[in-house]
mmCIF file of C-alpha atoms in Angstrom:
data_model
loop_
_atom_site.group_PDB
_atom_site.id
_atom_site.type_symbol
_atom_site.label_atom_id
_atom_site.label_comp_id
_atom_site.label_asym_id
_atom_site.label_seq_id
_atom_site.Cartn_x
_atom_site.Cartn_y
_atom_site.Cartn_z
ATOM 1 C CA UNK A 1 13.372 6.296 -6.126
ATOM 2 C CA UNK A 2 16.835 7.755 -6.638
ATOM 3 C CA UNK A 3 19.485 4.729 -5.553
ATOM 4 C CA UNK A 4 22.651 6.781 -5.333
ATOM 5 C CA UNK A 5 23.949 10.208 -5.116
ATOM 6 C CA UNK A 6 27.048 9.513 -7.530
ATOM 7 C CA UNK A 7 27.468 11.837 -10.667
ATOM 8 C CA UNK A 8 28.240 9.843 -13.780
ATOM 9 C CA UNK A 9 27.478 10.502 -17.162
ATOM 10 C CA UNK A 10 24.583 9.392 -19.046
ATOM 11 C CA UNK A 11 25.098 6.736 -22.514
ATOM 12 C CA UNK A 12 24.829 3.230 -23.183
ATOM 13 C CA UNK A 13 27.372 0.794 -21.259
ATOM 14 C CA UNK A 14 29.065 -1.879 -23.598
ATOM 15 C CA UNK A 15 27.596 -5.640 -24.038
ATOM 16 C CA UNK A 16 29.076 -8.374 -21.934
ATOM 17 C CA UNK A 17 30.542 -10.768 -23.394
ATOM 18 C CA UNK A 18 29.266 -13.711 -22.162
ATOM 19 C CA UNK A 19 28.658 -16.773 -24.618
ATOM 20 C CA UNK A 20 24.957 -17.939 -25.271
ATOM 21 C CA UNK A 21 23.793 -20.752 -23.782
ATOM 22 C CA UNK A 22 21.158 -22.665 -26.133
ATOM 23 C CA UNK A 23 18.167 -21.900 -24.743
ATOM 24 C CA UNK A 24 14.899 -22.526 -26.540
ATOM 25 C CA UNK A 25 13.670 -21.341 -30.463
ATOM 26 C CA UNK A 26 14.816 -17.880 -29.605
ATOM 27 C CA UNK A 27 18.252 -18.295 -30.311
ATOM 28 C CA UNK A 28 17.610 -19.573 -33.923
ATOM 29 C CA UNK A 29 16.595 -16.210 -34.731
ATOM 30 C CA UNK A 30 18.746 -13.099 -35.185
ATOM 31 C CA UNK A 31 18.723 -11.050 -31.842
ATOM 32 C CA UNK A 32 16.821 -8.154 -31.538
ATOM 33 C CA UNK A 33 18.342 -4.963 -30.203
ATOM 34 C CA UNK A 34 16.405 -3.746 -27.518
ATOM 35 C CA UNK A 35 17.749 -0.722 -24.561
ATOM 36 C CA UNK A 36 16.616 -0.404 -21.038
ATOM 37 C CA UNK A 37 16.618 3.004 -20.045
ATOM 38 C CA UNK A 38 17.255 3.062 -16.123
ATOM 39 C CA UNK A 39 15.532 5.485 -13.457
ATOM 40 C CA UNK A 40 18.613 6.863 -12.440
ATOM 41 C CA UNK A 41 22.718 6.188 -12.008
ATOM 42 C CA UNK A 42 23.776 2.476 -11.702
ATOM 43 C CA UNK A 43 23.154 1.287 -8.444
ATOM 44 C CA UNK A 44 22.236 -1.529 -6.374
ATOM 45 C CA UNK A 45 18.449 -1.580 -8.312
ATOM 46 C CA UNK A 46 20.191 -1.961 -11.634
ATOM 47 C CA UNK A 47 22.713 -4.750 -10.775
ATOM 48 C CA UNK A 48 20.415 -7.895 -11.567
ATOM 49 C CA UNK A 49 20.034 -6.585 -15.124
ATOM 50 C CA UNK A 50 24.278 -5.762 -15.610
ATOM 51 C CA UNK A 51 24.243 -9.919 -14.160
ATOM 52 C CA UNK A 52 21.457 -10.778 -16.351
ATOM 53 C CA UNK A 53 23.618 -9.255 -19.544
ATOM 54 C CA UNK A 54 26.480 -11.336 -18.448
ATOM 55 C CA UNK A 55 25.153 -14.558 -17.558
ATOM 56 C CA UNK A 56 23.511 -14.422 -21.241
ATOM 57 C CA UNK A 57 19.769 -14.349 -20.150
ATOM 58 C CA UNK A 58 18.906 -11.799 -22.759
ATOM 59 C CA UNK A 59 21.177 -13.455 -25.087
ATOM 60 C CA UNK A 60 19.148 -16.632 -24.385
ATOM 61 C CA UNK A 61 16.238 -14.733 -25.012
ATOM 62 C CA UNK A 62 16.860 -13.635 -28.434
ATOM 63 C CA UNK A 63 17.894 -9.814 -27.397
ATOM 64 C CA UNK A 64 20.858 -7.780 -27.562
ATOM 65 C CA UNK A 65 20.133 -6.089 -24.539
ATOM 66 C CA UNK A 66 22.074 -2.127 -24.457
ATOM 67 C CA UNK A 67 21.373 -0.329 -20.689
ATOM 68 C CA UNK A 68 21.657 3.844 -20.639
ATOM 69 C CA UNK A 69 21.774 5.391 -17.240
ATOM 70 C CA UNK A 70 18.617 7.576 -16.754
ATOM 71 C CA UNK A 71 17.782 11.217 -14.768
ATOM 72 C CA UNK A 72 14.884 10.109 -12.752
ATOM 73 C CA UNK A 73 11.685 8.236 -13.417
ATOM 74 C CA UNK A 74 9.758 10.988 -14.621
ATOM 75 C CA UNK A 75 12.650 11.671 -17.386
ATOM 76 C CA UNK A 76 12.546 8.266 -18.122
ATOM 77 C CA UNK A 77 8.508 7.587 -18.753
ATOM 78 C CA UNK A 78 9.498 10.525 -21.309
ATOM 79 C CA UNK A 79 12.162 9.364 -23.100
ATOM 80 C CA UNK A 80 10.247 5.439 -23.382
ATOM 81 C CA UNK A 81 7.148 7.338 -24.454
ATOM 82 C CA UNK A 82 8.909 9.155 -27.205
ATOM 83 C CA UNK A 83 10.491 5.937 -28.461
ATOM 84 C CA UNK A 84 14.258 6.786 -27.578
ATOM 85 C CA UNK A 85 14.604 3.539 -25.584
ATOM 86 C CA UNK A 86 12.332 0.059 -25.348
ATOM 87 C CA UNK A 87 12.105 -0.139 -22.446
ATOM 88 C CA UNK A 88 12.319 1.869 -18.886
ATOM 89 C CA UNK A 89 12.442 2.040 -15.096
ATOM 90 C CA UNK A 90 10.279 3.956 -13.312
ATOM 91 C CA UNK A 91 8.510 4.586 -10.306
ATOM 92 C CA UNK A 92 4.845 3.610 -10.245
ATOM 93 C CA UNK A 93 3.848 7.309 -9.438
ATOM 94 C CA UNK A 94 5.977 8.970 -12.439
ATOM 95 C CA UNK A 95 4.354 6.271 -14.364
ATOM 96 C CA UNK A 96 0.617 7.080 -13.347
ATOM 97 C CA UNK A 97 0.942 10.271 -13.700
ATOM 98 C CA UNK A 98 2.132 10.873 -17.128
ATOM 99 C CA UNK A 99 0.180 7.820 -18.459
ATOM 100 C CA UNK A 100 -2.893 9.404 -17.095
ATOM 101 C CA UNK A 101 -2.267 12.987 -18.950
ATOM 102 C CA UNK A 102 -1.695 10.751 -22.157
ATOM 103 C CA UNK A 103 1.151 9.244 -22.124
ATOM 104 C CA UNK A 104 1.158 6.275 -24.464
ATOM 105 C CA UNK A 105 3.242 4.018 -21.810
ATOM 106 C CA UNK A 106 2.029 1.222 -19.851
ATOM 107 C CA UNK A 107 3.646 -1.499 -16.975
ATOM 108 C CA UNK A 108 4.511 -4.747 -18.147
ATOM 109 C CA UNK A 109 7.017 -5.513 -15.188
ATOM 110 C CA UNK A 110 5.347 -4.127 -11.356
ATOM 111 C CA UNK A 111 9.393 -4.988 -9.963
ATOM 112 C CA UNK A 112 9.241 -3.467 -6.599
ATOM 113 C CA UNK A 113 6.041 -4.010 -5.001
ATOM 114 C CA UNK A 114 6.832 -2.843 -2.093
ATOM 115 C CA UNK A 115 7.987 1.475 -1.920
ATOM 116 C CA UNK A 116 11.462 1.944 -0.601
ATOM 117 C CA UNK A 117 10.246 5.364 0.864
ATOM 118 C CA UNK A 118 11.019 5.691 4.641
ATOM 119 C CA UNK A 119 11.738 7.907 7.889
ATOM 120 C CA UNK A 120 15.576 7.194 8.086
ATOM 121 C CA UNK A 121 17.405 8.427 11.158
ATOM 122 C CA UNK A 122 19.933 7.477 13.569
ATOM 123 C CA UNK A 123 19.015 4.688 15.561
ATOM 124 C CA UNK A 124 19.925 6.380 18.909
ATOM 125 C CA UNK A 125 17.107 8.764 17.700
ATOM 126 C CA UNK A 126 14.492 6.494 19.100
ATOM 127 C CA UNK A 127 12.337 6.121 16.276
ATOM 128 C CA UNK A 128 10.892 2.916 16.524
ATOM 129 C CA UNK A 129 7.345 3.645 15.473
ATOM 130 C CA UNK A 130 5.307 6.287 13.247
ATOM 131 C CA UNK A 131 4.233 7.369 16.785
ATOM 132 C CA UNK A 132 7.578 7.959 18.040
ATOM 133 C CA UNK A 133 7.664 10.704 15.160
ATOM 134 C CA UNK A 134 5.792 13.071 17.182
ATOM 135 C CA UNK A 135 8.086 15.737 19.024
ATOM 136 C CA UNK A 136 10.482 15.072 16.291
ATOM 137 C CA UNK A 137 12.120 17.429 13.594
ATOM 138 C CA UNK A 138 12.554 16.054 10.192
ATOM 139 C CA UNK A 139 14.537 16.862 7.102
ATOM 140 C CA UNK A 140 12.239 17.181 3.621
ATOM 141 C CA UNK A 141 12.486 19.032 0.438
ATOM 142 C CA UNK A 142 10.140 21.439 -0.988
ATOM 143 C CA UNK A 143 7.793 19.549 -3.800
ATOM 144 C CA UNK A 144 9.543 15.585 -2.582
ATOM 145 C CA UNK A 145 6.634 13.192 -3.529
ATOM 146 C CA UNK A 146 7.991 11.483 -0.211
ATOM 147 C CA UNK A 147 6.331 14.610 2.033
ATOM 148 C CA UNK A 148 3.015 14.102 0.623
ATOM 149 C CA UNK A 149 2.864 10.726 0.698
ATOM 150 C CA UNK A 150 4.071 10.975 4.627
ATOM 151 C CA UNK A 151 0.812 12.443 4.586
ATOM 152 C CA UNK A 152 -1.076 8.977 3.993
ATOM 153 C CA UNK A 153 1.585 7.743 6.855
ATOM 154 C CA UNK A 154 0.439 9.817 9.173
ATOM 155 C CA UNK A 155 -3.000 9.462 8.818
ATOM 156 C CA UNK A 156 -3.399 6.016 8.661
ATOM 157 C CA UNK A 157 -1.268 6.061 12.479
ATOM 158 C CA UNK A 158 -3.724 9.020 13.461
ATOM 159 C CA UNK A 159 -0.431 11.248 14.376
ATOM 160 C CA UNK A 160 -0.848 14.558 15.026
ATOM 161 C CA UNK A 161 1.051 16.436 12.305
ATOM 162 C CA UNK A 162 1.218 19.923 15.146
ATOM 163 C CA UNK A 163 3.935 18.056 16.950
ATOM 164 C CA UNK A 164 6.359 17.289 14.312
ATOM 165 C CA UNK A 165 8.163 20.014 12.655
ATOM 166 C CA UNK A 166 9.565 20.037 9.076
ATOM 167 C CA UNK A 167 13.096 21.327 8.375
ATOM 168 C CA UNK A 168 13.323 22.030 4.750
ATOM 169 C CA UNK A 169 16.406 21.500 2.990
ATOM 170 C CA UNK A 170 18.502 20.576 -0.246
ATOM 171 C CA UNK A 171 17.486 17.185 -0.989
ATOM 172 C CA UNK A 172 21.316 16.672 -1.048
ATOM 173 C CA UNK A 173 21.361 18.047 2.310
ATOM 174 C CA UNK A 174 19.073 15.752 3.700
ATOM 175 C CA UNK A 175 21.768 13.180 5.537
ATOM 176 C CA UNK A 176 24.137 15.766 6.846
ATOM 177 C CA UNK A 177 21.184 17.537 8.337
ATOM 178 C CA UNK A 178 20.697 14.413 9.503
ATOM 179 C CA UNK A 179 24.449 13.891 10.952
ATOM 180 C CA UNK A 180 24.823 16.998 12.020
ATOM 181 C CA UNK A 181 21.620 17.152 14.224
ATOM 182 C CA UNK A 182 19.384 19.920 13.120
ATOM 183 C CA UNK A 183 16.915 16.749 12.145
ATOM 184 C CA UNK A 184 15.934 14.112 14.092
ATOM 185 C CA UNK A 185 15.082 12.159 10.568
ATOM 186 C CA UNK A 186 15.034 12.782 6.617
ATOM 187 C CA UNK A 187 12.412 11.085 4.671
ATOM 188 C CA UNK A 188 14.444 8.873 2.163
ATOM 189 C CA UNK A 189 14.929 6.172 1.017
ATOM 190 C CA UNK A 190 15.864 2.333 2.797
ATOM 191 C CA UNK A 191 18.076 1.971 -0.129
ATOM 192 C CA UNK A 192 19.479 4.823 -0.737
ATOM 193 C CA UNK A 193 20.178 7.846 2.010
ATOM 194 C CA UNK A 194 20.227 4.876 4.826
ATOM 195 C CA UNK A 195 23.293 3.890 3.144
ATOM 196 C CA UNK A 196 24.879 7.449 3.548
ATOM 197 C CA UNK A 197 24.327 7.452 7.135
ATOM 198 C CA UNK A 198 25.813 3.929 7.305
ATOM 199 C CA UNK A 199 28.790 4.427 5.368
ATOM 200 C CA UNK A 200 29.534 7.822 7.345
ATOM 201 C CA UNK A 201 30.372 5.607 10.509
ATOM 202 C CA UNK A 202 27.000 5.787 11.623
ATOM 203 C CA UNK A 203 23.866 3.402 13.001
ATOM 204 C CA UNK A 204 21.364 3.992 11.007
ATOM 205 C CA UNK A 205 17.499 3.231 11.636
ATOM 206 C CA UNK A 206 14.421 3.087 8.168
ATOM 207 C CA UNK A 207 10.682 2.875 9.280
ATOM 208 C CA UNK A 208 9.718 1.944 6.097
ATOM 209 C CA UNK A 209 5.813 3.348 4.533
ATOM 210 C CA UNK A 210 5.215 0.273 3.158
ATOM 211 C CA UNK A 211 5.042 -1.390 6.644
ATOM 212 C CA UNK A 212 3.383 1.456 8.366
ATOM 213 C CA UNK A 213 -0.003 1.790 5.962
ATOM 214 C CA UNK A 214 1.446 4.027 3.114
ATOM 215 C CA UNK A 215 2.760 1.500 0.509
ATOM 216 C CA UNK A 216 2.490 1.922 -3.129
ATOM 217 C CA UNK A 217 3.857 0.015 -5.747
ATOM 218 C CA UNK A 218 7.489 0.809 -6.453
ATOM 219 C CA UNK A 219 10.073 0.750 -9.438
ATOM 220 C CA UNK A 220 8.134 -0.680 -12.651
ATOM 221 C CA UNK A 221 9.488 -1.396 -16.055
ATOM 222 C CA UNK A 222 7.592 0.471 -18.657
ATOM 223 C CA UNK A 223 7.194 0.491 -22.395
ATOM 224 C CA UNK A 224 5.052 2.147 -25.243
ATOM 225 C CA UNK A 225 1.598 0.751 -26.034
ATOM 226 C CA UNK A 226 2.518 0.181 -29.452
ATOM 227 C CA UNK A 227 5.441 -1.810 -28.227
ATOM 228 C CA UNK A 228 3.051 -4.058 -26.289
ATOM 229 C CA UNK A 229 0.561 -3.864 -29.448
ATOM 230 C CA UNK A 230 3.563 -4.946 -32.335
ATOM 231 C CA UNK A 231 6.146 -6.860 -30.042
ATOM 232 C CA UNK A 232 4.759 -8.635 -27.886
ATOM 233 C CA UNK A 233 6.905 -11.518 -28.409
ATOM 234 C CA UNK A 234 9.475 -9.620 -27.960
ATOM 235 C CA UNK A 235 8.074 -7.548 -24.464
ATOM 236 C CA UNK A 236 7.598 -11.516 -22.924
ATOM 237 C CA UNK A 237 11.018 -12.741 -23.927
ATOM 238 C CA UNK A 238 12.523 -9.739 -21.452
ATOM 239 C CA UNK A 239 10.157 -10.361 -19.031
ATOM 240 C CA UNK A 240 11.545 -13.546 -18.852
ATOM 241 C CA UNK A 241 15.257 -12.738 -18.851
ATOM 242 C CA UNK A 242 14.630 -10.188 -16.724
ATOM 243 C CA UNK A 243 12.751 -12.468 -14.716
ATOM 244 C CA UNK A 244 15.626 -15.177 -15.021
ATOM 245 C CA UNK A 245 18.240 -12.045 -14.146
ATOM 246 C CA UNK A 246 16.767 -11.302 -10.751
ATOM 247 C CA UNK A 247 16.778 -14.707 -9.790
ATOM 248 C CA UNK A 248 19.675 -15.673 -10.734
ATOM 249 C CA UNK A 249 21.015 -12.237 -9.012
ATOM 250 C CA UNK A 250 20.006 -13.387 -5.570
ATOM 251 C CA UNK A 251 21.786 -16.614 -5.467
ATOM 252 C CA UNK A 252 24.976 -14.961 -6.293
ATOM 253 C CA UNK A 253 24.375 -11.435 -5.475
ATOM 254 C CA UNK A 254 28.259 -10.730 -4.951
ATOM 255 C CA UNK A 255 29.121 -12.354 -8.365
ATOM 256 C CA UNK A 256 25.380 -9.676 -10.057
ATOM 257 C CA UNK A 257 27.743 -6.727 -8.101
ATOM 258 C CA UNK A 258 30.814 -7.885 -9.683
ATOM 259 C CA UNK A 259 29.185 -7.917 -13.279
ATOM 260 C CA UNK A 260 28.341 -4.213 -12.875
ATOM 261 C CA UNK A 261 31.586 -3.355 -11.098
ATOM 262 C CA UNK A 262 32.969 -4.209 -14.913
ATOM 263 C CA UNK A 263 30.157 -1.589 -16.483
ATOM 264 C CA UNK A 264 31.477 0.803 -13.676
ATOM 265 C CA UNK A 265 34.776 -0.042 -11.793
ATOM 266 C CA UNK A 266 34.717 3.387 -9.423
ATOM 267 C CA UNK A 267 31.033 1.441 -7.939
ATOM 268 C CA UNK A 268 31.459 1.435 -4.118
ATOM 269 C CA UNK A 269 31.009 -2.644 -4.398
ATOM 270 C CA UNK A 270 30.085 -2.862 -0.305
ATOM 271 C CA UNK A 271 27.214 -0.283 -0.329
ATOM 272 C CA UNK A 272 25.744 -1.606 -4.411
ATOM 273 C CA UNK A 273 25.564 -5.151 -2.776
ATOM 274 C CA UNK A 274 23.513 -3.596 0.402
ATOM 275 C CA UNK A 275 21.464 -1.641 -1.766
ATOM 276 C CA UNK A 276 20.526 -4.691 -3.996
ATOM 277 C CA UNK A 277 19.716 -6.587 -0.759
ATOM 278 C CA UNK A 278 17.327 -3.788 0.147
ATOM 279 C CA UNK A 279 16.005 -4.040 -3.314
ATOM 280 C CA UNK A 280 15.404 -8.177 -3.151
ATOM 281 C CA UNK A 281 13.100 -7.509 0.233
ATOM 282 C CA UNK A 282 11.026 -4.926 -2.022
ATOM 283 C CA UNK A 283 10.199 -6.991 -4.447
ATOM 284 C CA UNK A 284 7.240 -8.542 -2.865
ATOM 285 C CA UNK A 285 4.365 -7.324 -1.186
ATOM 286 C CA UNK A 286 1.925 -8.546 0.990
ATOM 287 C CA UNK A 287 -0.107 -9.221 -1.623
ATOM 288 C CA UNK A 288 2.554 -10.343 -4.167
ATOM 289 C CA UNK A 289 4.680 -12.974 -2.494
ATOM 290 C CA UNK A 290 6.867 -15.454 -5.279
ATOM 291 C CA UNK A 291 6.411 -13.702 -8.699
ATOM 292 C CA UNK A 292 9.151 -11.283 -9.356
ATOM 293 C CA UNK A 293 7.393 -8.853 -11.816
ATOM 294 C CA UNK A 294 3.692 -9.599 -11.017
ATOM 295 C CA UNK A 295 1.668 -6.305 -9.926
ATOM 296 C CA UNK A 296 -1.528 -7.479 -7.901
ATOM 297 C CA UNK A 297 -4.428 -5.970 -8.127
ATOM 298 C CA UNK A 298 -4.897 -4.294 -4.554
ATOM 299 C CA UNK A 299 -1.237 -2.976 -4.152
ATOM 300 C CA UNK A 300 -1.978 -1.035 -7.963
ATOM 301 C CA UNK A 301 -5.613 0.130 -6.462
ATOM 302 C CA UNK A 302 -4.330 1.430 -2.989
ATOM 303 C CA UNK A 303 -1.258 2.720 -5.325
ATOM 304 C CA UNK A 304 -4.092 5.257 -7.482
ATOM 305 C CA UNK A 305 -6.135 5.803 -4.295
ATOM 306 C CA UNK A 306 -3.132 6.989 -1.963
ATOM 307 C CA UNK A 307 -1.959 8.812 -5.266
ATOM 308 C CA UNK A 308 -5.579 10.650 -5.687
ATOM 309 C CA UNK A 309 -5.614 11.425 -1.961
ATOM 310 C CA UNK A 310 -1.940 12.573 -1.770
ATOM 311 C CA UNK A 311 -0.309 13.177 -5.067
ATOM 312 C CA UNK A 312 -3.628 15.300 -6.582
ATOM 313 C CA UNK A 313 -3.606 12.799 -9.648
ATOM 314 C CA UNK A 314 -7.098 12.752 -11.466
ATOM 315 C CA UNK A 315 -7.963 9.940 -13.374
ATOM 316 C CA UNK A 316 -10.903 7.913 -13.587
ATOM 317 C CA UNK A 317 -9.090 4.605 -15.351
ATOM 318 C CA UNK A 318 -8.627 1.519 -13.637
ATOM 319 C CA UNK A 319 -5.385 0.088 -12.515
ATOM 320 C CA UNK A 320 -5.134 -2.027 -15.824
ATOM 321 C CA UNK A 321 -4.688 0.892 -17.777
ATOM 322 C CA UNK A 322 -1.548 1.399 -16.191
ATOM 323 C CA UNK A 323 -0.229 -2.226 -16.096
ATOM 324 C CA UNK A 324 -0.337 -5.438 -17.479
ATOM 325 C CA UNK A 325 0.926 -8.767 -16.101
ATOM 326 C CA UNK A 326 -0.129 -10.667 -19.500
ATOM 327 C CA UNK A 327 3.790 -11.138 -20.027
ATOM 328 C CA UNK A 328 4.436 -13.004 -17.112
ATOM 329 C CA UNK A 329 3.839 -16.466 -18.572
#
């Protein structure tokens, strides 16, 4: 799930410098340098970690915590698997699918349990319900994961795919097509293009999957197997402070969005604070309520079912070979 369009380079951003707290037999030891690769350009998803850095929850933890900016989830399972960072973000699907042609990567943090995906359009559109789709035009991009999985949407709300038409496009061109009216709707993201529309003047409207039958898990944080086989000490003492980050990030979410306004001071600070707001509702899911990181068991096997049905993945593991929540303790 890309969170913003904005075209910064890649490279690890510097180390707050926030004094430790004393917190537990972790800081007697010497820190342990450890990098979070992200799924994409700092944005609103990635602000609770920037806080988390500053407040000195990794620090408290025993790690030296370094974030690099990523190129998409898929990029990232990669560049975890091959050891170049500790740990990543990535979307549950990028993570499935790799891991199930051999990937040596696995879960140890299901974040957003709840998938951001969404039919965003302007709210004078009309588009209330999935039903409302029908005699509608939307905007979608040749191979987006979000058109097959609209697919599952559709079908579970027994619409009649004959009476909507598809306008393909750019995936950058997605919200002026939008703006401009040759779509009645993109399929985005509630965090992401919703926020274009808003911040061009306009009213926008998200009917989110994940309420509408079509939810799979979300963003993840992934690692190597032999991470979670050799450090696991090390893999529960960032679950906590990541844990620790995100909670501490929604009690002051306008002091999380002024940590990473110091990793990135051309942020635009209004739409990174809606965009982590977006991102606090995701976290749960029906079946997930109160445990930021915890993956339950039915949103991971509707996640591989809708995935099978939609996505063509072939596997024949179960969800635990995907992810773990045996670091959540």
């Amino acid at each position: 799930m890309k969170m913003t369009r904005r075209n910064f380079g890649l490279g690890a951003i510097a180390l707050g410098a926030a004094a430790p707290a004393p917190f537990g037999p972790a800081i007697a030891q010497a820190r342990e340098s450890v990098s979070l690769r992200l799924n994409w350009y700092l944005g609103g998803l990635h602000v609770p970690f920037y806080y988390g850095r500053e407040i000195g929850a990794f620090r408290d933890s025993g790690i030296e915590l370094t974030i690099n900016e990523g190129r998409g989830s898929a990029n990232t399972v990669q560049v975890v698997a091959a050891g170049s960072d500790t740990f990543g973000m990535a979307d549950s699907s990028s993570l499935i699918g790799l891991a199930s042609r051999g990937a040596e990567i696995k879960s140890v943090m299901s974040l957003l349990n709840s998938t951001g995906f969404a039919v965003v359009s302007l709210a004078s559109t009309g588009i209330r319900t999935p039903k409302d789709l029908e005699g509608k035009s939307l905007a979608v991009s040749a191979g987006d994961p979000l058109g097959q999985l609209f697919r599952a949407l559709a079908a579970h709300n027994k619409l009649d795919m004959n009476k909507i038409r598809f306008v393909q496009v750019d995936p950058a061109a997605k919200v002026a097509t939008v703006l401009e009216k040759r779509a009645d709707a993109l399929l985005g993201g509630a965090d992401d293009q919703y926020f274009l529309i808003k911040y061009q003047g306009q009213e926008p409207h998200a009917l989110r999957f994940a309420d509408h039958g079509a939810n799979i898990v979300g963003m993840t944080i992934v690692t190597q197997l032999a991470t979670i086989r050799d450090k696991g000490d090390m893999v529960r003492r960032f679950a906590r402070a990541s844990v620790r980050s995100w909670e501490e990030a929604k009690k002051n979410p306008q002091a999380a969005v002024a940590a990473a306004l110091k990793a990135k001071p051309d942020l635009n600070a209004a739409s990174t604070l809606d965009q982590m707001l977006v991102d606090f509702e995701l976290l749960d899911s029906e079946n997930s309520k109160g445990r930021i990181g915890f993956g339950a068991q039915k949103d991971w096997e509707q996640t591989i079912d809708l995935l099978k049905q939609y996505r063509e993945l072939q596997t024949t593991q179960p969800w635990t070979a995907f992810h773990t929540n045996e670091f959540l303790v």
